[in-house]
């Protein structure tokens, strides 16, 4: 099969011809129909996230068709369309797993990081972590739901139910979360890279009440803010933007250092927290909700061979909505 593989952090992905993997016990062999390109893939490729498998096939927003079932893997029939997310394995036995916080499992393994992912024609996945994909979405439209959607949704839940929601970094996750937030009756305040007029127009088209530069003060205090961009200084901007009792959620897996800030901007019972990974329950909840909003994803498609170009455009902030690879 054709695949795009990372041999070493900081180097481009290399096109490889590899044997089609085999589904082990409890696993499914999946023909990849579409695979979203997530900011986390860029952290892996750029070496900001280390400790994964090398070489690795990235990609954890996979929509595909089951083509073979490993021993005992009967949850999805051959031919079924399924989604494979970032969460690829949990132990089921640690203190986090038994308390419903499998996203924090000490032994968790992640797709496209510890196990080969979807930048390939085929992949295998543990059936327990796969999702049925709502019929309302075609393969490309569904791909960004698998991480930008799921972890974006978890971040929105963690932000509480405040009405005025700030979103810092208006990429794939933000464009989905903004639609869900509007559906919930919230007002969205979008913060983009300074001077990114295109991004601000895009945010307003998705219903944002206001859009401006990330360093700008919004026209009114916010109840909560979610930070999707991996830039530590945004934490300080967001804390200054939220009202007393407000919540600032850092939604990414990696962020540059947060500058020192005066205690005064945290005082007043403001909360600063991160969101890590997803649970399967998040996925079930989001996939039930998305068609009702209905969430519509905006995508830009690339062939598998153009994966490096998709990553470069994402790094430069030049993707409107989400990039999706189509093998
Ligand atoms: Zn565990
Ligand atoms: Zn992701």
Short mmCIF file of C-alpha atoms and ligand atoms in Angstrom, two decimals:
data_model
loop_
_atom_site.label_atom_id
_atom_site.label_comp_id
_atom_site.label_asym_id
_atom_site.label_seq_id
_atom_site.Cartn_x
_atom_site.Cartn_y
_atom_site.Cartn_z
CA UNK A 1 0.00 0.00 0.00
CA UNK A 2 1.01 3.59 -0.42
CA UNK A 3 1.68 5.52 2.78
CA UNK A 4 3.29 8.75 3.93
CA UNK A 5 5.74 7.99 6.70
CA UNK A 6 7.74 10.05 9.18
CA UNK A 7 11.23 8.60 9.71
CA UNK A 8 12.58 11.27 12.05
CA UNK A 9 11.10 14.42 13.61
CA UNK A 10 11.88 17.56 11.69
CA UNK A 11 12.06 15.82 8.32
CA UNK A 12 9.38 15.70 5.60
CA UNK A 13 7.13 12.68 5.30
CA UNK A 14 8.38 10.18 2.75
CA UNK A 15 6.17 8.24 0.32
CA UNK A 16 6.59 4.53 1.04
CA UNK A 17 5.30 1.28 -0.44
CA UNK A 18 4.48 -0.93 2.52
CA UNK A 19 2.74 -4.27 3.03
CA UNK A 20 -0.96 -3.95 3.89
CA UNK A 21 -1.14 -4.45 7.67
CA UNK A 22 -3.02 -7.41 9.12
CA UNK A 23 -5.83 -7.15 11.63
CA UNK A 24 -4.85 -8.85 14.88
CA UNK A 25 -7.33 -10.13 17.48
CA UNK A 26 -9.92 -7.45 18.20
CA UNK A 27 -8.72 -5.31 15.33
CA UNK A 28 -10.21 -4.18 12.05
CA UNK A 29 -8.40 -3.74 8.75
CA UNK A 30 -9.71 -0.52 7.26
CA UNK A 31 -9.45 0.89 3.74
CA UNK A 32 -8.87 4.60 4.33
CA UNK A 33 -11.34 6.83 2.43
CA UNK A 34 -10.28 10.13 3.98
CA UNK A 35 -7.97 11.26 6.76
CA UNK A 36 -7.99 14.73 8.29
CA UNK A 37 -4.77 16.63 8.95
CA UNK A 38 -4.71 17.74 12.59
CA UNK A 39 -2.51 20.31 14.33
CA UNK A 40 -1.25 17.43 16.48
CA UNK A 41 0.20 15.73 13.38
CA UNK A 42 2.27 18.84 12.90
CA UNK A 43 3.51 18.65 16.50
CA UNK A 44 4.59 15.04 15.84
CA UNK A 45 6.27 15.86 12.53
CA UNK A 46 8.00 18.92 13.97
CA UNK A 47 9.27 16.98 17.01
CA UNK A 48 7.31 18.99 19.58
CA UNK A 49 5.69 15.75 20.69
CA UNK A 50 8.23 13.02 21.25
CA UNK A 51 8.02 9.49 22.63
CA UNK A 52 5.89 8.03 19.86
CA UNK A 53 6.74 5.21 17.46
CA UNK A 54 9.23 5.81 14.65
CA UNK A 55 8.91 5.47 11.81
CA UNK A 56 5.25 6.41 12.07
CA UNK A 57 2.38 6.91 9.65
CA UNK A 58 0.55 9.95 11.10
CA UNK A 59 -3.15 10.64 10.92
CA UNK A 60 -5.93 10.20 13.48
CA UNK A 61 -9.03 11.55 11.78
CA UNK A 62 -9.70 8.46 9.70
CA UNK A 63 -12.87 7.58 7.83
CA UNK A 64 -12.74 4.24 6.12
CA UNK A 65 -14.40 0.96 5.27
CA UNK A 66 -13.87 -2.28 7.15
CA UNK A 67 -12.29 -4.78 4.75
CA UNK A 68 -11.29 -7.52 7.20
CA UNK A 69 -12.16 -8.43 10.77
CA UNK A 70 -9.52 -9.82 13.09
CA UNK A 71 -10.35 -12.67 15.46
CA UNK A 72 -13.27 -11.68 17.68
CA UNK A 73 -13.68 -8.26 16.03
CA UNK A 74 -17.36 -8.39 15.10
CA UNK A 75 -18.51 -4.98 16.35
CA UNK A 76 -18.53 -3.63 12.78
CA UNK A 77 -19.32 -5.79 9.74
CA UNK A 78 -17.09 -6.02 6.71
CA UNK A 79 -18.10 -3.12 4.45
CA UNK A 80 -19.21 -0.87 7.32
CA UNK A 81 -18.03 2.74 7.28
CA UNK A 82 -16.29 3.69 10.50
CA UNK A 83 -14.19 6.45 12.03
CA UNK A 84 -10.90 6.04 13.88
CA UNK A 85 -9.98 8.78 16.39
CA UNK A 86 -6.87 9.80 18.32
CA UNK A 87 -7.63 7.55 21.31
CA UNK A 88 -6.48 4.12 20.16
CA UNK A 89 -6.15 2.09 23.35
CA UNK A 90 -6.67 2.39 27.10
CA UNK A 91 -5.90 -0.14 29.83
CA UNK A 92 -9.36 -0.22 31.40
CA UNK A 93 -7.83 -0.88 34.81
CA UNK A 94 -5.97 2.22 36.04
CA UNK A 95 -7.52 4.72 38.45
CA UNK A 96 -8.40 7.04 35.55
CA UNK A 97 -10.00 4.36 33.40
CA UNK A 98 -12.18 2.97 36.18
CA UNK A 99 -13.46 6.47 37.02
CA UNK A 100 -14.58 7.29 33.48
CA UNK A 101 -11.53 9.38 32.67
CA UNK A 102 -9.94 7.09 30.11
CA UNK A 103 -8.64 10.17 28.28
CA UNK A 104 -6.07 10.38 31.10
CA UNK A 105 -5.17 6.65 31.12
CA UNK A 106 -1.56 6.08 32.15
CA UNK A 107 -1.13 3.49 29.41
CA UNK A 108 -3.17 5.14 26.66
CA UNK A 109 -1.98 4.72 23.10
CA UNK A 110 -2.80 7.15 20.34
CA UNK A 111 -3.46 6.69 16.64
CA UNK A 112 -0.82 8.10 14.33
CA UNK A 113 1.57 8.50 17.27
CA UNK A 114 2.01 5.14 19.01
CA UNK A 115 0.37 3.16 16.22
CA UNK A 116 0.33 3.80 12.48
CA UNK A 117 -2.52 6.06 11.39
CA UNK A 118 -4.41 7.15 8.34
CA UNK A 119 -1.91 8.79 5.98
CA UNK A 120 -2.07 5.52 4.05
CA UNK A 121 -4.35 3.41 1.90
CA UNK A 122 -5.01 0.96 4.75
CA UNK A 123 -4.75 0.98 8.52
CA UNK A 124 -5.71 -1.25 11.43
CA UNK A 125 -7.51 -0.17 14.58
CA UNK A 126 -8.78 -1.68 17.83
CA UNK A 127 -12.53 -1.99 17.19
CA UNK A 128 -13.41 -0.80 20.72
CA UNK A 129 -12.26 2.74 19.95
CA UNK A 130 -13.87 3.12 16.52
CA UNK A 131 -17.10 5.00 15.89
CA UNK A 132 -19.96 4.63 13.47
CA UNK A 133 -19.96 7.73 11.24
CA UNK A 134 -23.29 9.55 10.83
CA UNK A 135 -24.78 8.90 7.38
CA UNK A 136 -25.36 12.64 6.86
CA UNK A 137 -21.64 13.17 6.18
CA UNK A 138 -19.62 12.06 3.21
CA UNK A 139 -16.14 10.66 3.89
CA UNK A 140 -14.25 13.95 3.47
CA UNK A 141 -16.77 16.01 5.43
CA UNK A 142 -16.72 13.49 8.30
CA UNK A 143 -12.94 13.26 8.70
CA UNK A 144 -12.42 16.51 10.67
CA UNK A 145 -15.15 15.47 13.10
CA UNK A 146 -12.89 12.68 14.38
CA UNK A 147 -10.52 15.00 16.26
CA UNK A 148 -11.22 18.67 15.60
CA UNK A 149 -14.85 17.84 16.29
CA UNK A 150 -14.48 15.44 19.22
CA UNK A 151 -11.78 17.26 21.16
CA UNK A 152 -13.29 20.61 20.21
CA UNK A 153 -16.58 19.41 21.68
CA UNK A 154 -14.91 18.20 24.87
CA UNK A 155 -13.26 21.62 25.17
CA UNK A 156 -16.61 23.34 24.75
CA UNK A 157 -18.11 21.21 27.52
CA UNK A 158 -15.15 22.03 29.78
CA UNK A 159 -15.67 25.74 29.09
CA UNK A 160 -18.97 25.56 30.99
CA UNK A 161 -22.27 26.98 29.81
CA UNK A 162 -21.43 30.69 29.69
CA UNK A 163 -23.09 32.65 26.92
CA UNK A 164 -20.11 34.69 25.68
CA UNK A 165 -17.47 32.32 24.30
CA UNK A 166 -14.08 33.41 23.04
CA UNK A 167 -12.19 31.17 20.59
CA UNK A 168 -8.48 31.76 20.04
CA UNK A 169 -7.17 30.29 16.79
CA UNK A 170 -9.85 29.87 14.17
CA UNK A 171 -8.84 26.63 12.46
CA UNK A 172 -10.43 23.22 12.05
CA UNK A 173 -11.61 22.74 15.65
CA UNK A 174 -12.84 26.32 16.01
CA UNK A 175 -14.92 26.25 12.86
CA UNK A 176 -16.78 23.22 14.22
CA UNK A 177 -17.06 24.43 17.83
CA UNK A 178 -18.40 27.81 16.70
CA UNK A 179 -21.33 26.10 14.97
CA UNK A 180 -22.13 23.99 18.04
CA UNK A 181 -21.85 27.02 20.33
CA UNK A 182 -24.21 29.04 18.13
CA UNK A 183 -26.64 26.11 18.13
CA UNK A 184 -26.53 26.21 21.95
CA UNK A 185 -27.48 29.88 21.88
CA UNK A 186 -24.05 31.26 22.76
CA UNK A 187 -22.35 34.23 21.20
CA UNK A 188 -18.91 33.55 19.72
CA UNK A 189 -15.98 35.97 19.80
CA UNK A 190 -13.26 34.85 17.38
CA UNK A 191 -9.59 35.73 17.79
CA UNK A 192 -7.20 35.16 14.91
CA UNK A 193 -3.56 35.84 14.12
CA UNK A 194 -3.14 39.64 14.05
CA UNK A 195 -4.13 41.04 10.67
CA UNK A 196 -5.74 37.80 9.44
CA UNK A 197 -8.68 39.53 7.79
CA UNK A 198 -9.57 36.35 5.87
CA UNK A 199 -9.78 34.34 9.09
CA UNK A 200 -11.94 37.00 10.71
CA UNK A 201 -14.31 37.07 7.75
CA UNK A 202 -14.47 33.26 7.88
CA UNK A 203 -15.36 33.38 11.60
CA UNK A 204 -18.12 35.91 11.01
CA UNK A 205 -19.52 33.79 8.19
CA UNK A 206 -19.82 30.99 10.75
CA UNK A 207 -21.85 33.21 13.02
CA UNK A 208 -19.23 34.88 15.22
CA UNK A 209 -20.66 38.01 16.83
CA UNK A 210 -17.23 39.64 16.72
CA UNK A 211 -13.86 38.78 15.22
CA UNK A 212 -10.53 40.45 15.82
CA UNK A 213 -6.83 40.07 16.46
CA UNK A 214 -5.74 37.71 19.24
CA UNK A 215 -4.17 40.57 21.18
CA UNK A 216 -7.29 42.72 20.96
CA UNK A 217 -9.71 43.31 23.80
CA UNK A 218 -13.19 42.02 22.88
CA UNK A 219 -16.06 44.54 23.00
CA UNK A 220 -17.35 42.96 26.19
CA UNK A 221 -16.13 40.57 28.88
CA UNK A 222 -16.30 36.85 28.06
CA UNK A 223 -17.65 34.02 30.18
CA UNK A 224 -15.18 31.51 28.78
CA UNK A 225 -12.44 31.16 26.21
CA UNK A 226 -11.02 28.15 24.39
CA UNK A 227 -7.48 28.36 23.05
CA UNK A 228 -6.84 26.16 20.01
CA UNK A 229 -3.67 27.89 18.78
CA UNK A 230 -0.46 26.51 20.36
CA UNK A 231 0.85 29.88 21.54
CA UNK A 232 1.39 30.40 25.28
CA UNK A 233 0.97 34.21 25.21
CA UNK A 234 -2.68 33.65 24.25
CA UNK A 235 -3.31 32.33 27.76
CA UNK A 236 -2.53 35.76 29.14
CA UNK A 237 -4.72 37.49 26.55
CA UNK A 238 -7.58 35.10 27.29
CA UNK A 239 -7.34 35.53 31.07
CA UNK A 240 -7.55 39.28 30.56
CA UNK A 241 -10.62 38.84 28.34
CA UNK A 242 -12.74 36.67 30.67
CA UNK A 243 -14.97 38.03 33.42
CA UNK A 244 -14.75 37.02 37.09
CA UNK A 245 -15.59 33.32 37.40
CA UNK A 246 -14.63 32.77 33.77
CA UNK A 247 -12.89 29.71 32.38
CA UNK A 248 -9.93 29.53 30.01
CA UNK A 249 -9.49 26.15 28.33
CA UNK A 250 -6.24 25.19 26.60
CA UNK A 251 -7.33 22.62 24.04
CA UNK A 252 -4.08 21.67 22.35
CA UNK A 253 -1.62 18.93 23.24
CA UNK A 254 1.37 21.25 22.95
CA UNK A 255 1.83 24.95 23.61
CA UNK A 256 4.79 27.29 23.69
CA UNK A 257 5.69 28.61 27.15
CA UNK A 258 3.15 30.77 28.91
CA UNK A 259 4.70 34.11 29.89
CA UNK A 260 4.61 35.20 33.53
CA UNK A 261 1.48 37.15 34.34
CA UNK A 262 0.13 39.08 37.33
CA UNK A 263 -2.00 37.04 39.73
CA UNK A 264 -4.57 39.77 39.39
CA UNK A 265 -5.82 38.38 36.04
CA UNK A 266 -6.45 34.93 37.52
CA UNK A 267 -7.97 36.33 40.73
CA UNK A 268 -11.75 36.55 40.86
CA UNK A 269 -12.21 32.79 40.63
CA UNK A 270 -11.11 32.56 37.05
CA UNK A 271 -10.13 29.01 36.06
CA UNK A 272 -7.31 27.99 33.75
CA UNK A 273 -7.34 24.37 32.58
CA UNK A 274 -6.27 22.05 29.80
CA UNK A 275 -8.23 19.43 27.92
CA UNK A 276 -6.48 16.18 27.13
CA UNK A 277 -7.53 13.70 24.46
CA UNK A 278 -11.04 12.30 24.39
CA UNK A 279 -13.15 9.56 25.90
CA UNK A 280 -15.34 7.26 23.87
CA UNK A 281 -18.31 8.84 25.63
CA UNK A 282 -17.31 12.24 24.20
CA UNK A 283 -17.36 10.68 20.76
CA UNK A 284 -20.78 9.11 21.14
CA UNK A 285 -22.19 12.40 22.44
CA UNK A 286 -20.67 14.48 19.68
CA UNK A 287 -21.67 12.16 16.85
CA UNK A 288 -25.25 12.21 18.15
CA UNK A 289 -25.21 16.03 18.27
CA UNK A 290 -23.33 16.99 15.08
CA UNK A 291 -26.06 16.08 12.54
CA UNK A 292 -28.65 17.93 14.66
CA UNK A 293 -26.78 21.28 14.64
CA UNK A 294 -26.09 20.48 11.81
CA UNK A 295 -22.32 20.91 11.87
CA UNK A 296 -20.98 21.47 8.37
CA UNK A 297 -17.27 21.08 7.86
CA UNK A 298 -15.32 23.13 5.37
CA UNK A 299 -12.50 21.14 3.88
CA UNK A 300 -9.63 21.40 1.47
CA UNK A 301 -8.60 18.05 0.01
CA UNK A 302 -5.14 16.80 -0.86
CA UNK A 303 -3.94 13.54 -2.38
CA UNK A 304 -1.85 11.34 -0.10
CA UNK A 305 1.29 12.32 -2.00
CA UNK A 306 0.64 15.98 -1.15
CA UNK A 307 0.59 15.40 2.64
CA UNK A 308 3.69 17.54 3.18
CA UNK A 309 2.05 20.42 1.34
CA UNK A 310 -1.07 20.08 3.49
CA UNK A 311 1.09 20.17 6.65
CA UNK A 312 3.03 23.20 5.41
CA UNK A 313 -0.16 25.08 4.67
CA UNK A 314 -1.53 24.21 8.10
CA UNK A 315 1.69 25.40 9.75
CA UNK A 316 1.38 28.71 7.89
CA UNK A 317 -2.27 29.15 8.90
CA UNK A 318 -3.33 28.92 5.26
CA UNK A 319 -6.06 26.28 5.55
CA UNK A 320 -9.64 27.53 5.73
CA UNK A 321 -11.49 24.95 7.82
CA UNK A 322 -9.77 21.57 7.71
CA UNK A 323 -7.29 19.83 5.42
CA UNK A 324 -8.20 16.28 4.46
CA UNK A 325 -6.08 13.68 2.67
CA UNK A 326 -7.85 11.43 0.19
CA UNK A 327 -5.79 8.32 -0.65
ZN1 LIG B 1 -6.03 3.18 32.07
ZN1 LIG B 2 -6.03 15.74 16.49
#
